[in-house]
Amino acid sequence: MHEMSIAMNIVDIACKEAQSEGASTISIIELDVGKLAGVMIDSLKFCYDSVCKNTLAEGSELVINEISGSGHCLDCATEFEIDSFMALCPNCESYKVDINQGRELRLKAVTVN
Amino acid sequence: MCDTCGCGTPGEAVTYRKHGDKLHHHGDSLLHTHDHNHDHTHIRSIAVEQDILGENSLQAQRNRGYFEAKNIFTVNLVSSPGSGKTTLLEKTLSDLEGVPCAVIEGDQQTMNDADRIAATGVPVLQINTGNGCHLDADMVHTACGELELEDNSLLFIENVGNLICPALFDLGEDKRVVIISVTEGDDKPEKYPTMFDAADICIINKIDLLPHVQFDVQKCRERALQVNHHLKFFEISATSGEGLPAWNTWLRENIKKQH
Ligand SMILES: Nc1nc2c(ncn2[C@@H]2O[C@H](COP(=O)(O)OP(=O)(O)OP(=O)(O)O)[C@@H](O)[C@H]2O)c(=O)[nH]1
Ligand SMILES: [Mg+2]
Ligand SMILES: [Zn+2]
């Protein structure tokens, strides 16, 4: 389950940031996660608490902002919202679509004390 | 949860073994306890804006630079368990006799695949990921250090059999190859789009079994192209050898291109 290693990365990055700011605890970790990022948010939440144990982030809250997907059609240049990799252009019904947004997997901010 | 690999807890050490080696460990502690010194300051928000897999991407870029400098063409093979990655490698390595090759094998527990590759005479290193369901760029970096790769060569990386987790982890490879076998169902690209999206090449394997299974090759290709219109296909049977010449030619051309 790659959500476990992703959770470990999140907590690792957050702890380093918090330490370099001289903070002693982390209360909130905030993420941007794209709908096409390939991460199951439920699994991530499931791993999160156990990964936080014995770190500055123990007991912290995980806040996830879901980022919607968007793409553009290579045949007719239409831009549109997508929620899967099998996106069909609403204008010309082409599947030649490149993704602009939705793969984000970013640690946005940490709230510390 | 990842049903494919069933792993749940972190902490089991990653090990690296050559054919015939005893176990030896490399430290890989990602998590460490921090001291809590409670000098009370104020609650504040720190903007971080960091890619969560940024560390892996950086290491992958370092690997890529290393491969480029040594002129090594690197292929990352991903598939569900049992789609035929090791069988394809065995066949390919014997077909490419004379071309310097090396193999990195990723598996949770056993040495089996590395032993099969070692039997072909090609240098191989087994990475056992323990609970880990994918290889990462750092493991590949360590493995490359152990393998003493030749210049102007081909490096195959067989990832852990899993169609979900390895999708997110760039290893620094030149090409990512997803293998699907005809016993798996032609809707795989639809069910595991992240992996097909992240691949450059799609191999449809076990075509010798097509007369016995319900698998529409055309439909599978169409679905895969709907996910990722950049995909190139090879239809092969790793056991009978059908379709392998085209694959071998593609590999040889890519080695040449590197020069
Ligand atoms: N009929 C047929 N069987 C194949 C073919 N390729 C592989 N197999 C069989 O499929 C089984 C699994 O093959 P492997 O090469 O071990 O598969 P793998 O992807 O390396 O498996 P893991 O490393 O466990 O993920 C073996 O019994 C192979 O003999 C093929 O083209 N045709
Ligand atoms: Mg194998
Ligand atoms: Zn269009």
mmCIF file of C-alpha atoms and ligand atoms in Angstrom:
data_model
loop_
_atom_site.group_PDB
_atom_site.id
_atom_site.type_symbol
_atom_site.label_atom_id
_atom_site.label_comp_id
_atom_site.label_asym_id
_atom_site.label_seq_id
_atom_site.Cartn_x
_atom_site.Cartn_y
_atom_site.Cartn_z
ATOM 1 C CA MET A 1 0.000 0.000 0.000
ATOM 2 C CA HIS A 2 1.762 3.114 -1.238
ATOM 3 C CA GLU A 3 -0.436 5.340 0.930
ATOM 4 C CA MET A 4 1.711 4.196 3.849
ATOM 5 C CA SER A 5 4.928 5.479 2.321
ATOM 6 C CA ILE A 6 3.148 8.634 1.239
ATOM 7 C CA ALA A 7 1.932 9.193 4.796
ATOM 8 C CA MET A 8 5.498 8.684 6.019
ATOM 9 C CA ASN A 9 6.778 11.284 3.558
ATOM 10 C CA ILE A 10 4.094 13.745 4.637
ATOM 11 C CA VAL A 11 4.897 13.439 8.302
ATOM 12 C CA ASP A 12 8.623 13.532 7.615
ATOM 13 C CA ILE A 13 8.398 16.760 5.589
ATOM 14 C CA ALA A 14 6.031 18.336 8.124
ATOM 15 C CA CYS A 15 8.280 17.477 11.069
ATOM 16 C CA LYS A 16 11.366 18.889 9.367
ATOM 17 C CA GLU A 17 9.533 22.133 8.589
ATOM 18 C CA ALA A 18 8.190 22.394 12.108
ATOM 19 C CA GLN A 19 11.608 21.737 13.634
ATOM 20 C CA SER A 20 13.313 24.306 11.480
ATOM 21 C CA GLU A 21 10.724 26.801 12.715
ATOM 22 C CA GLY A 22 11.477 25.840 16.300
ATOM 23 C CA ALA A 23 7.974 24.505 16.865
ATOM 24 C CA SER A 24 7.262 21.814 19.413
ATOM 25 C CA THR A 25 3.989 20.382 18.136
ATOM 26 C CA ILE A 26 2.055 20.122 14.895
ATOM 27 C CA SER A 27 -1.716 20.425 15.154
ATOM 28 C CA ILE A 28 -2.759 20.429 11.495
ATOM 29 C CA ILE A 29 -1.185 19.166 8.270
ATOM 30 C CA GLU A 30 -2.846 20.459 5.121
ATOM 31 C CA LEU A 31 -2.525 18.771 1.723
ATOM 32 C CA ASP A 32 -3.566 19.415 -1.854
ATOM 33 C CA VAL A 33 -4.480 16.105 -3.469
ATOM 34 C CA GLY A 34 -5.546 15.943 -7.110
ATOM 35 C CA LYS A 35 -8.401 13.662 -8.122
ATOM 36 C CA LEU A 36 -6.003 11.942 -10.527
ATOM 37 C CA ALA A 37 -3.086 11.711 -8.118
ATOM 38 C CA GLY A 38 -3.488 7.964 -7.676
ATOM 39 C CA VAL A 39 -3.913 8.227 -3.935
ATOM 40 C CA MET A 40 -6.859 6.798 -2.018
ATOM 41 C CA ILE A 41 -7.747 9.420 0.504
ATOM 42 C CA ASP A 42 -9.405 6.916 2.839
ATOM 43 C CA SER A 43 -6.282 4.752 2.893
ATOM 44 C CA LEU A 44 -4.128 7.790 3.505
ATOM 45 C CA LYS A 45 -6.255 8.849 6.461
ATOM 46 C CA PHE A 46 -6.157 5.283 7.721
ATOM 47 C CA CYS A 47 -2.332 5.267 7.777
ATOM 48 C CA TYR A 48 -1.902 8.791 9.008
ATOM 49 C CA ASP A 49 -2.488 8.400 12.746
ATOM 50 C CA SER A 50 -0.154 5.448 13.132
ATOM 51 C CA VAL A 51 2.595 7.206 11.197
ATOM 52 C CA CYS A 52 2.233 10.290 13.427
ATOM 53 C CA LYS A 53 2.890 8.315 16.615
ATOM 54 C CA ASN A 54 6.055 9.431 18.431
ATOM 55 C CA THR A 55 6.573 12.432 16.182
ATOM 56 C CA LEU A 56 5.823 16.150 16.522
ATOM 57 C CA ALA A 57 2.614 15.449 14.622
ATOM 58 C CA GLU A 58 1.185 12.959 17.104
ATOM 59 C CA GLY A 59 -2.523 13.646 17.531
ATOM 60 C CA SER A 60 -2.590 16.141 14.658
ATOM 61 C CA GLU A 61 -5.399 16.585 12.172
ATOM 62 C CA LEU A 62 -5.029 15.854 8.461
ATOM 63 C CA VAL A 63 -6.851 18.333 6.205
ATOM 64 C CA ILE A 64 -7.125 17.407 2.545
ATOM 65 C CA ASN A 65 -8.146 19.827 -0.199
ATOM 66 C CA GLU A 66 -9.253 17.823 -3.211
ATOM 67 C CA ILE A 67 -8.133 19.393 -6.484
ATOM 68 C CA SER A 68 -10.388 18.719 -9.451
ATOM 69 C CA GLY A 69 -8.948 17.545 -12.754
ATOM 70 C CA SER A 70 -8.784 19.448 -16.000
ATOM 71 C CA GLY A 71 -7.428 18.681 -19.437
ATOM 72 C CA HIS A 72 -7.296 19.882 -22.992
ATOM 73 C CA CYS A 73 -8.131 18.141 -26.237
ATOM 74 C CA LEU A 74 -5.239 17.713 -28.659
ATOM 75 C CA ASP A 75 -7.617 17.585 -31.615
ATOM 76 C CA CYS A 76 -9.713 20.695 -31.023
ATOM 77 C CA ALA A 77 -7.968 22.465 -28.107
ATOM 78 C CA THR A 78 -11.096 22.544 -25.931
ATOM 79 C CA GLU A 79 -10.331 22.777 -22.216
ATOM 80 C CA PHE A 80 -12.635 20.969 -19.843
ATOM 81 C CA GLU A 81 -12.992 19.430 -16.404
ATOM 82 C CA ILE A 82 -12.140 15.730 -16.109
ATOM 83 C CA ASP A 83 -12.593 13.243 -13.313
ATOM 84 C CA SER A 84 -10.932 10.206 -14.835
ATOM 85 C CA PHE A 85 -8.007 9.309 -17.051
ATOM 86 C CA MET A 86 -10.452 8.088 -19.695
ATOM 87 C CA ALA A 87 -11.562 11.596 -20.475
ATOM 88 C CA LEU A 88 -13.592 12.233 -23.600
ATOM 89 C CA CYS A 89 -13.590 15.665 -25.225
ATOM 90 C CA PRO A 90 -17.110 17.113 -24.842
ATOM 91 C CA ASN A 91 -16.682 19.062 -28.075
ATOM 92 C CA CYS A 92 -15.293 16.548 -30.577
ATOM 93 C CA GLU A 93 -15.426 13.237 -28.633
ATOM 94 C CA SER A 94 -11.713 12.642 -29.011
ATOM 95 C CA TYR A 95 -9.812 10.696 -26.333
ATOM 96 C CA LYS A 96 -6.581 12.498 -27.180
ATOM 97 C CA VAL A 97 -6.647 14.502 -24.018
ATOM 98 C CA ASP A 98 -3.671 15.723 -22.038
ATOM 99 C CA ILE A 99 -4.076 16.435 -18.360
ATOM 100 C CA ASN A 100 -3.409 19.952 -17.066
ATOM 101 C CA GLN A 101 -4.458 19.621 -13.464
ATOM 102 C CA GLY A 102 -5.409 16.877 -11.033
ATOM 103 C CA ARG A 103 -2.136 15.052 -10.353
ATOM 104 C CA GLU A 104 -1.159 17.286 -7.431
ATOM 105 C CA LEU A 105 0.212 15.643 -4.319
ATOM 106 C CA ARG A 106 1.475 18.528 -2.269
ATOM 107 C CA LEU A 107 2.005 19.405 1.356
ATOM 108 C CA LYS A 108 0.510 22.855 1.529
ATOM 109 C CA ALA A 109 0.918 24.009 5.106
ATOM 110 C CA VAL A 110 1.417 22.941 8.679
ATOM 111 C CA THR A 111 -0.078 24.543 11.748
ATOM 112 C CA VAL A 112 2.384 24.432 14.615
ATOM 113 C CA ASN A 113 2.737 25.565 18.158
ATOM 114 C CA MET B 1 -6.043 -0.526 1.377
ATOM 115 C CA CYS B 2 -3.948 -2.225 -1.208
ATOM 116 C CA ASP B 3 -5.426 -5.668 -1.738
ATOM 117 C CA THR B 4 -2.805 -6.617 -4.278
ATOM 118 C CA CYS B 5 0.020 -6.629 -1.820
ATOM 119 C CA GLY B 6 -1.831 -6.673 1.475
ATOM 120 C CA CYS B 7 0.886 -4.745 3.226
ATOM 121 C CA GLY B 8 -0.080 -2.562 6.133
ATOM 122 C CA THR B 9 2.706 -1.708 8.505
ATOM 123 C CA PRO B 10 5.971 0.097 7.882
ATOM 124 C CA GLY B 11 9.342 -0.713 9.298
ATOM 125 C CA GLU B 12 10.393 -4.042 7.830
ATOM 126 C CA ALA B 13 13.890 -3.454 6.490
ATOM 127 C CA VAL B 14 14.625 -3.454 2.791
ATOM 128 C CA THR B 15 17.372 -5.908 1.852
ATOM 129 C CA TYR B 16 19.663 -6.234 -1.174
ATOM 130 C CA ARG B 17 21.011 -9.583 -2.267
ATOM 131 C CA LYS B 18 23.013 -10.998 -5.119
ATOM 132 C CA HIS B 19 22.475 -14.581 -6.228
ATOM 133 C CA GLY B 20 23.935 -16.765 -3.431
ATOM 134 C CA ASP B 21 24.314 -13.871 -0.959
ATOM 135 C CA LYS B 22 23.423 -13.913 2.710
ATOM 136 C CA LEU B 23 21.189 -11.118 3.929
ATOM 137 C CA HIS B 24 22.688 -7.713 4.553
ATOM 138 C CA HIS B 25 20.840 -4.595 5.511
ATOM 139 C CA HIS B 26 20.960 -0.972 4.578
ATOM 140 C CA GLY B 27 19.466 1.431 7.072
ATOM 141 C CA ASP B 28 16.296 3.019 5.781
ATOM 142 C CA SER B 29 14.730 4.699 8.735
ATOM 143 C CA LEU B 30 12.368 7.309 7.364
ATOM 144 C CA LEU B 31 10.767 8.062 10.657
ATOM 145 C CA HIS B 32 12.456 9.118 13.818
ATOM 146 C CA THR B 33 11.282 10.291 17.170
ATOM 147 C CA HIS B 34 11.628 13.972 17.799
ATOM 148 C CA ASP B 35 12.169 15.527 21.185
ATOM 149 C CA HIS B 36 9.212 17.466 22.413
ATOM 150 C CA ASN B 37 10.521 20.574 24.058
ATOM 151 C CA HIS B 38 7.497 22.453 25.249
ATOM 152 C CA ASP B 39 8.643 26.047 25.314
ATOM 153 C CA HIS B 40 5.239 27.525 24.591
ATOM 154 C CA THR B 41 5.127 29.841 21.631
ATOM 155 C CA HIS B 42 2.124 30.820 19.562
ATOM 156 C CA ILE B 43 0.010 28.762 17.178
ATOM 157 C CA ARG B 44 0.902 29.611 13.606
ATOM 158 C CA SER B 45 0.585 28.262 10.094
ATOM 159 C CA ILE B 46 3.713 27.641 8.007
ATOM 160 C CA ALA B 47 3.350 27.574 4.232
ATOM 161 C CA VAL B 48 5.247 24.521 2.968
ATOM 162 C CA GLU B 49 4.134 23.984 -0.669
ATOM 163 C CA GLN B 50 6.292 20.893 -1.188
ATOM 164 C CA ASP B 51 5.712 17.947 -3.490
ATOM 165 C CA ILE B 52 5.096 15.000 -1.163
ATOM 166 C CA LEU B 53 7.057 12.670 -3.441
ATOM 167 C CA GLY B 54 9.650 15.358 -4.117
ATOM 168 C CA GLU B 55 12.427 13.435 -2.386
ATOM 169 C CA ASN B 56 11.801 10.428 -4.627
ATOM 170 C CA SER B 57 11.602 12.591 -7.746
ATOM 171 C CA LEU B 58 14.936 14.191 -6.897
ATOM 172 C CA GLN B 59 16.610 10.832 -6.410
ATOM 173 C CA ALA B 60 15.031 9.595 -9.650
ATOM 174 C CA GLN B 61 16.535 12.572 -11.442
ATOM 175 C CA ARG B 62 19.945 11.745 -9.976
ATOM 176 C CA ASN B 63 19.574 8.157 -11.184
ATOM 177 C CA ARG B 64 18.550 9.422 -14.608
ATOM 178 C CA GLY B 65 21.694 11.553 -14.785
ATOM 179 C CA TYR B 66 23.824 8.581 -13.798
ATOM 180 C CA PHE B 67 22.220 6.374 -16.464
ATOM 181 C CA GLU B 68 22.682 9.097 -19.058
ATOM 182 C CA ALA B 69 26.317 9.595 -18.190
ATOM 183 C CA LYS B 70 27.008 5.879 -18.477
ATOM 184 C CA ASN B 71 24.779 5.544 -21.534
ATOM 185 C CA ILE B 72 22.543 2.938 -19.910
ATOM 186 C CA PHE B 73 19.055 2.392 -21.326
ATOM 187 C CA THR B 74 16.757 1.609 -18.416
ATOM 188 C CA VAL B 75 13.388 -0.124 -18.497
ATOM 189 C CA ASN B 76 11.006 -0.365 -15.533
ATOM 190 C CA LEU B 77 8.684 -3.377 -15.850
ATOM 191 C CA VAL B 78 5.405 -3.183 -13.952
ATOM 192 C CA SER B 79 2.430 -5.547 -13.862
ATOM 193 C CA SER B 80 0.076 -7.506 -11.637
ATOM 194 C CA PRO B 81 1.646 -10.537 -9.966
ATOM 195 C CA GLY B 82 2.216 -13.299 -12.490
ATOM 196 C CA SER B 83 1.713 -11.401 -15.759
ATOM 197 C CA GLY B 84 5.038 -12.725 -16.994
ATOM 198 C CA LYS B 85 7.691 -10.114 -16.168
ATOM 199 C CA THR B 86 10.390 -12.604 -15.199
ATOM 200 C CA THR B 87 9.576 -14.997 -18.036
ATOM 201 C CA LEU B 88 9.827 -12.128 -20.530
ATOM 202 C CA LEU B 89 13.172 -11.097 -19.035
ATOM 203 C CA GLU B 90 14.563 -14.638 -19.217
ATOM 204 C CA LYS B 91 13.617 -14.847 -22.904
ATOM 205 C CA THR B 92 14.797 -11.337 -23.743
ATOM 206 C CA LEU B 93 18.161 -11.790 -22.042
ATOM 207 C CA SER B 94 18.897 -14.941 -23.996
ATOM 208 C CA ASP B 95 17.753 -13.277 -27.243
ATOM 209 C CA LEU B 96 20.003 -10.276 -26.581
ATOM 210 C CA GLU B 97 23.136 -12.334 -26.027
ATOM 211 C CA GLY B 98 26.155 -10.138 -26.643
ATOM 212 C CA VAL B 99 24.410 -6.965 -25.441
ATOM 213 C CA PRO B 100 25.635 -6.070 -21.934
ATOM 214 C CA CYS B 101 22.597 -6.269 -19.623
ATOM 215 C CA ALA B 102 21.874 -6.171 -15.901
ATOM 216 C CA VAL B 103 18.710 -6.755 -13.898
ATOM 217 C CA ILE B 104 17.312 -5.370 -10.669
ATOM 218 C CA GLU B 105 14.586 -7.577 -9.234
ATOM 219 C CA GLY B 106 11.991 -6.206 -6.845
ATOM 220 C CA ASP B 107 9.982 -8.584 -4.709
ATOM 221 C CA GLN B 108 8.605 -8.486 -1.195
ATOM 222 C CA GLN B 109 10.205 -11.655 0.112
ATOM 223 C CA THR B 110 11.936 -14.177 -2.094
ATOM 224 C CA MET B 111 15.113 -14.604 -4.170
ATOM 225 C CA ASN B 112 13.213 -16.710 -6.748
ATOM 226 C CA ASP B 113 13.180 -14.229 -9.613
ATOM 227 C CA ALA B 114 16.835 -13.249 -9.114
ATOM 228 C CA ASP B 115 17.787 -16.922 -9.145
ATOM 229 C CA ARG B 116 15.927 -17.384 -12.436
ATOM 230 C CA ILE B 117 17.778 -14.401 -13.945
ATOM 231 C CA ALA B 118 21.132 -15.531 -12.522
ATOM 232 C CA ALA B 119 20.662 -18.796 -14.405
ATOM 233 C CA THR B 120 20.919 -16.807 -17.653
ATOM 234 C CA GLY B 121 24.362 -15.546 -16.588
ATOM 235 C CA VAL B 122 23.288 -11.892 -16.439
ATOM 236 C CA PRO B 123 24.297 -9.851 -13.342
ATOM 237 C CA VAL B 124 21.275 -9.435 -11.079
ATOM 238 C CA LEU B 125 20.491 -7.888 -7.714
ATOM 239 C CA GLN B 126 17.407 -8.770 -5.701
ATOM 240 C CA ILE B 127 15.758 -6.045 -3.671
ATOM 241 C CA ASN B 128 13.414 -7.437 -1.063
ATOM 242 C CA THR B 129 11.079 -4.672 -0.003
ATOM 243 C CA GLY B 130 9.651 -6.522 3.012
ATOM 244 C CA ASN B 131 6.228 -4.958 3.417
ATOM 245 C CA GLY B 132 6.846 -2.419 0.686
ATOM 246 C CA CYS B 133 4.637 -2.766 -2.360
ATOM 247 C CA HIS B 134 6.852 -0.848 -4.824
ATOM 248 C CA LEU B 135 10.466 0.011 -5.589
ATOM 249 C CA ASP B 136 11.572 3.604 -5.080
ATOM 250 C CA ALA B 137 14.364 5.645 -6.594
ATOM 251 C CA ASP B 138 16.555 5.345 -3.533
ATOM 252 C CA MET B 139 16.439 1.531 -3.611
ATOM 253 C CA VAL B 140 17.419 1.588 -7.288
ATOM 254 C CA HIS B 141 20.286 3.935 -6.491
ATOM 255 C CA THR B 142 21.612 1.553 -3.829
ATOM 256 C CA ALA B 143 21.132 -1.435 -6.122
ATOM 257 C CA CYS B 144 23.078 0.278 -8.922
ATOM 258 C CA GLY B 145 25.973 0.812 -6.521
ATOM 259 C CA GLU B 146 26.087 -2.916 -5.824
ATOM 260 C CA LEU B 147 25.735 -4.011 -9.444
ATOM 261 C CA GLU B 148 28.691 -2.140 -10.985
ATOM 262 C CA LEU B 149 26.789 -1.438 -14.204
ATOM 263 C CA GLU B 150 28.669 -1.385 -17.496
ATOM 264 C CA ASP B 151 28.708 1.641 -19.773
ATOM 265 C CA ASN B 152 26.591 1.357 -22.952
ATOM 266 C CA SER B 153 24.340 -1.292 -21.485
ATOM 267 C CA LEU B 154 20.730 -2.176 -20.805
ATOM 268 C CA LEU B 155 19.258 -2.208 -17.320
ATOM 269 C CA PHE B 156 15.961 -3.957 -16.632
ATOM 270 C CA ILE B 157 14.138 -3.267 -13.391
ATOM 271 C CA GLU B 158 11.376 -5.730 -12.509
ATOM 272 C CA ASN B 159 9.125 -3.904 -10.084
ATOM 273 C CA VAL B 160 7.110 -5.588 -7.332
ATOM 274 C CA GLY B 161 4.072 -7.346 -8.869
ATOM 275 C CA ASN B 162 1.385 -4.739 -8.234
ATOM 276 C CA LEU B 163 -0.637 -2.653 -10.650
ATOM 277 C CA ILE B 164 -1.306 0.229 -8.285
ATOM 278 C CA CYS B 165 1.524 1.324 -6.057
ATOM 279 C CA PRO B 166 4.549 1.444 -8.420
ATOM 280 C CA ALA B 167 2.695 3.936 -10.638
ATOM 281 C CA LEU B 168 3.637 6.905 -8.469
ATOM 282 C CA PHE B 169 7.316 6.162 -8.041
ATOM 283 C CA ASP B 170 9.676 7.375 -10.731
ATOM 284 C CA LEU B 171 12.868 5.298 -10.588
ATOM 285 C CA GLY B 172 14.815 7.340 -13.124
ATOM 286 C CA GLU B 173 14.055 4.876 -15.925
ATOM 287 C CA ASP B 174 13.972 5.793 -19.615
ATOM 288 C CA LYS B 175 10.815 3.828 -20.336
ATOM 289 C CA ARG B 176 8.104 2.361 -18.179
ATOM 290 C CA VAL B 177 6.584 -0.822 -19.532
ATOM 291 C CA VAL B 178 3.271 -2.137 -18.220
ATOM 292 C CA ILE B 179 2.548 -5.793 -18.902
ATOM 293 C CA ILE B 180 -0.942 -7.213 -18.963
ATOM 294 C CA SER B 181 -1.622 -10.852 -19.722
ATOM 295 C CA VAL B 182 -4.674 -12.097 -21.578
ATOM 296 C CA THR B 183 -5.775 -14.138 -18.563
ATOM 297 C CA GLU B 184 -6.424 -10.931 -16.649
ATOM 298 C CA GLY B 185 -9.376 -9.422 -18.490
ATOM 299 C CA ASP B 186 -9.364 -6.723 -21.156
ATOM 300 C CA ASP B 187 -10.731 -4.047 -18.808
ATOM 301 C CA LYS B 188 -7.478 -3.767 -16.814
ATOM 302 C CA PRO B 189 -6.600 -0.349 -18.306
ATOM 303 C CA GLU B 190 -9.938 0.984 -17.114
ATOM 304 C CA LYS B 191 -9.567 -0.520 -13.649
ATOM 305 C CA TYR B 192 -5.979 0.605 -13.099
ATOM 306 C CA PRO B 193 -5.766 3.819 -15.131
ATOM 307 C CA THR B 194 -3.041 5.433 -13.041
ATOM 308 C CA MET B 195 -0.579 2.734 -14.068
ATOM 309 C CA PHE B 196 -1.494 2.894 -17.740
ATOM 310 C CA ASP B 197 -1.316 6.670 -17.605
ATOM 311 C CA ALA B 198 2.209 6.489 -16.204
ATOM 312 C CA ALA B 199 3.496 3.960 -18.768
ATOM 313 C CA ASP B 200 5.184 4.467 -22.141
ATOM 314 C CA ILE B 201 4.783 0.937 -23.467
ATOM 315 C CA CYS B 202 2.069 -1.669 -23.001
ATOM 316 C CA ILE B 203 2.904 -5.315 -23.538
ATOM 317 C CA ILE B 204 0.007 -7.730 -23.966
ATOM 318 C CA ASN B 205 1.451 -11.094 -22.910
ATOM 319 C CA LYS B 206 0.371 -14.746 -23.051
ATOM 320 C CA ILE B 207 -1.243 -14.343 -26.474
ATOM 321 C CA ASP B 208 -0.686 -18.090 -26.947
ATOM 322 C CA LEU B 209 -3.663 -18.468 -24.597
ATOM 323 C CA LEU B 210 -6.025 -16.284 -26.637
ATOM 324 C CA PRO B 211 -7.942 -19.254 -28.076
ATOM 325 C CA HIS B 212 -8.801 -20.356 -24.535
ATOM 326 C CA VAL B 213 -9.810 -17.099 -22.857
ATOM 327 C CA GLN B 214 -12.286 -14.299 -23.402
ATOM 328 C CA PHE B 215 -9.955 -11.424 -24.102
ATOM 329 C CA ASP B 216 -10.543 -8.865 -26.827
ATOM 330 C CA VAL B 217 -7.092 -7.542 -27.749
ATOM 331 C CA GLN B 218 -8.526 -4.710 -29.826
ATOM 332 C CA LYS B 219 -10.829 -3.582 -27.036
ATOM 333 C CA CYS B 220 -7.971 -3.700 -24.530
ATOM 334 C CA ARG B 221 -5.787 -1.554 -26.787
ATOM 335 C CA GLU B 222 -8.600 0.933 -27.319
ATOM 336 C CA ARG B 223 -9.252 1.252 -23.616
ATOM 337 C CA ALA B 224 -5.560 1.667 -22.882
ATOM 338 C CA LEU B 225 -5.322 4.390 -25.540
ATOM 339 C CA GLN B 226 -8.311 6.164 -24.053
ATOM 340 C CA VAL B 227 -6.368 6.387 -20.807
ATOM 341 C CA ASN B 228 -3.062 7.279 -22.455
ATOM 342 C CA HIS B 229 -2.924 8.032 -26.161
ATOM 343 C CA HIS B 230 0.893 7.986 -26.126
ATOM 344 C CA LEU B 231 1.101 4.221 -25.448
ATOM 345 C CA LYS B 232 2.941 1.885 -27.841
ATOM 346 C CA PHE B 233 1.982 -1.795 -27.886
ATOM 347 C CA PHE B 234 3.656 -5.157 -28.223
ATOM 348 C CA GLU B 235 1.604 -8.341 -28.384
ATOM 349 C CA ILE B 236 3.728 -11.263 -27.300
ATOM 350 C CA SER B 237 3.933 -14.706 -25.841
ATOM 351 C CA ALA B 238 6.912 -14.867 -23.528
ATOM 352 C CA THR B 239 6.724 -18.651 -23.512
ATOM 353 C CA SER B 240 6.301 -19.388 -27.237
ATOM 354 C CA GLY B 241 8.398 -16.412 -28.347
ATOM 355 C CA GLU B 242 5.691 -15.032 -30.651
ATOM 356 C CA GLY B 243 6.000 -11.266 -31.057
ATOM 357 C CA LEU B 244 9.344 -11.103 -29.285
ATOM 358 C CA PRO B 245 11.436 -10.099 -32.321
ATOM 359 C CA ALA B 246 9.636 -6.731 -32.478
ATOM 360 C CA TRP B 247 10.270 -6.155 -28.771
ATOM 361 C CA ASN B 248 13.942 -7.100 -29.081
ATOM 362 C CA THR B 249 14.320 -4.800 -32.084
ATOM 363 C CA TRP B 250 12.769 -1.955 -30.126
ATOM 364 C CA LEU B 251 15.266 -2.530 -27.293
ATOM 365 C CA ARG B 252 18.244 -2.654 -29.664
ATOM 366 C CA GLU B 253 17.120 0.532 -31.393
ATOM 367 C CA ASN B 254 16.908 2.301 -28.085
ATOM 368 C CA ILE B 255 20.406 1.242 -27.098
ATOM 369 C CA LYS B 256 21.654 2.582 -30.413
ATOM 370 C CA LYS B 257 19.769 5.846 -29.939
ATOM 371 C CA GLN B 258 21.622 6.364 -26.695
ATOM 372 C CA HIS B 259 24.961 6.636 -28.477
HETATM 373 N N1 LIG C 1 0.933 -19.554 -21.407
HETATM 374 C C1 LIG C 1 1.786 -18.603 -21.036
HETATM 375 N N2 LIG C 1 2.239 -18.568 -19.778
HETATM 376 C C2 LIG C 1 3.118 -17.596 -19.439
HETATM 377 C C3 LIG C 1 3.572 -16.639 -20.366
HETATM 378 N N3 LIG C 1 4.422 -15.791 -19.739
HETATM 379 C C4 LIG C 1 4.497 -16.216 -18.462
HETATM 380 N N4 LIG C 1 3.722 -17.305 -18.274
HETATM 381 C C5 LIG C 1 3.530 -18.077 -17.026
HETATM 382 O O1 LIG C 1 2.948 -17.250 -16.055
HETATM 383 C C6 LIG C 1 3.449 -17.580 -14.760
HETATM 384 C C7 LIG C 1 4.007 -16.345 -14.075
HETATM 385 O O2 LIG C 1 5.118 -15.865 -14.829
HETATM 386 P P1 LIG C 1 6.263 -14.957 -14.194
HETATM 387 O O3 LIG C 1 7.193 -14.641 -15.300
HETATM 388 O O4 LIG C 1 6.824 -15.574 -12.979
HETATM 389 O O5 LIG C 1 5.402 -13.681 -13.795
HETATM 390 P P2 LIG C 1 5.889 -12.365 -12.999
HETATM 391 O O6 LIG C 1 5.144 -11.227 -13.572
HETATM 392 O O7 LIG C 1 7.370 -12.286 -12.989
HETATM 393 O O8 LIG C 1 5.344 -12.685 -11.540
HETATM 394 P P3 LIG C 1 5.701 -11.937 -10.153
HETATM 395 O O9 LIG C 1 7.174 -11.649 -10.166
HETATM 396 O O10 LIG C 1 5.284 -12.896 -9.109
HETATM 397 O O11 LIG C 1 4.868 -10.682 -10.133
HETATM 398 C C8 LIG C 1 4.478 -18.655 -14.982
HETATM 399 O O12 LIG C 1 3.849 -19.888 -14.743
HETATM 400 C C9 LIG C 1 4.843 -18.503 -16.429
HETATM 401 O O13 LIG C 1 5.284 -19.706 -17.029
HETATM 402 C C10 LIG C 1 3.076 -16.702 -21.711
HETATM 403 O O14 LIG C 1 3.406 -15.913 -22.602
HETATM 404 N N5 LIG C 1 2.181 -17.716 -21.988
HETATM 405 MG MG MG C 2 8.654 -12.015 -11.391
HETATM 406 ZN ZN ZN C 3 -11.814 17.872 -28.904
#
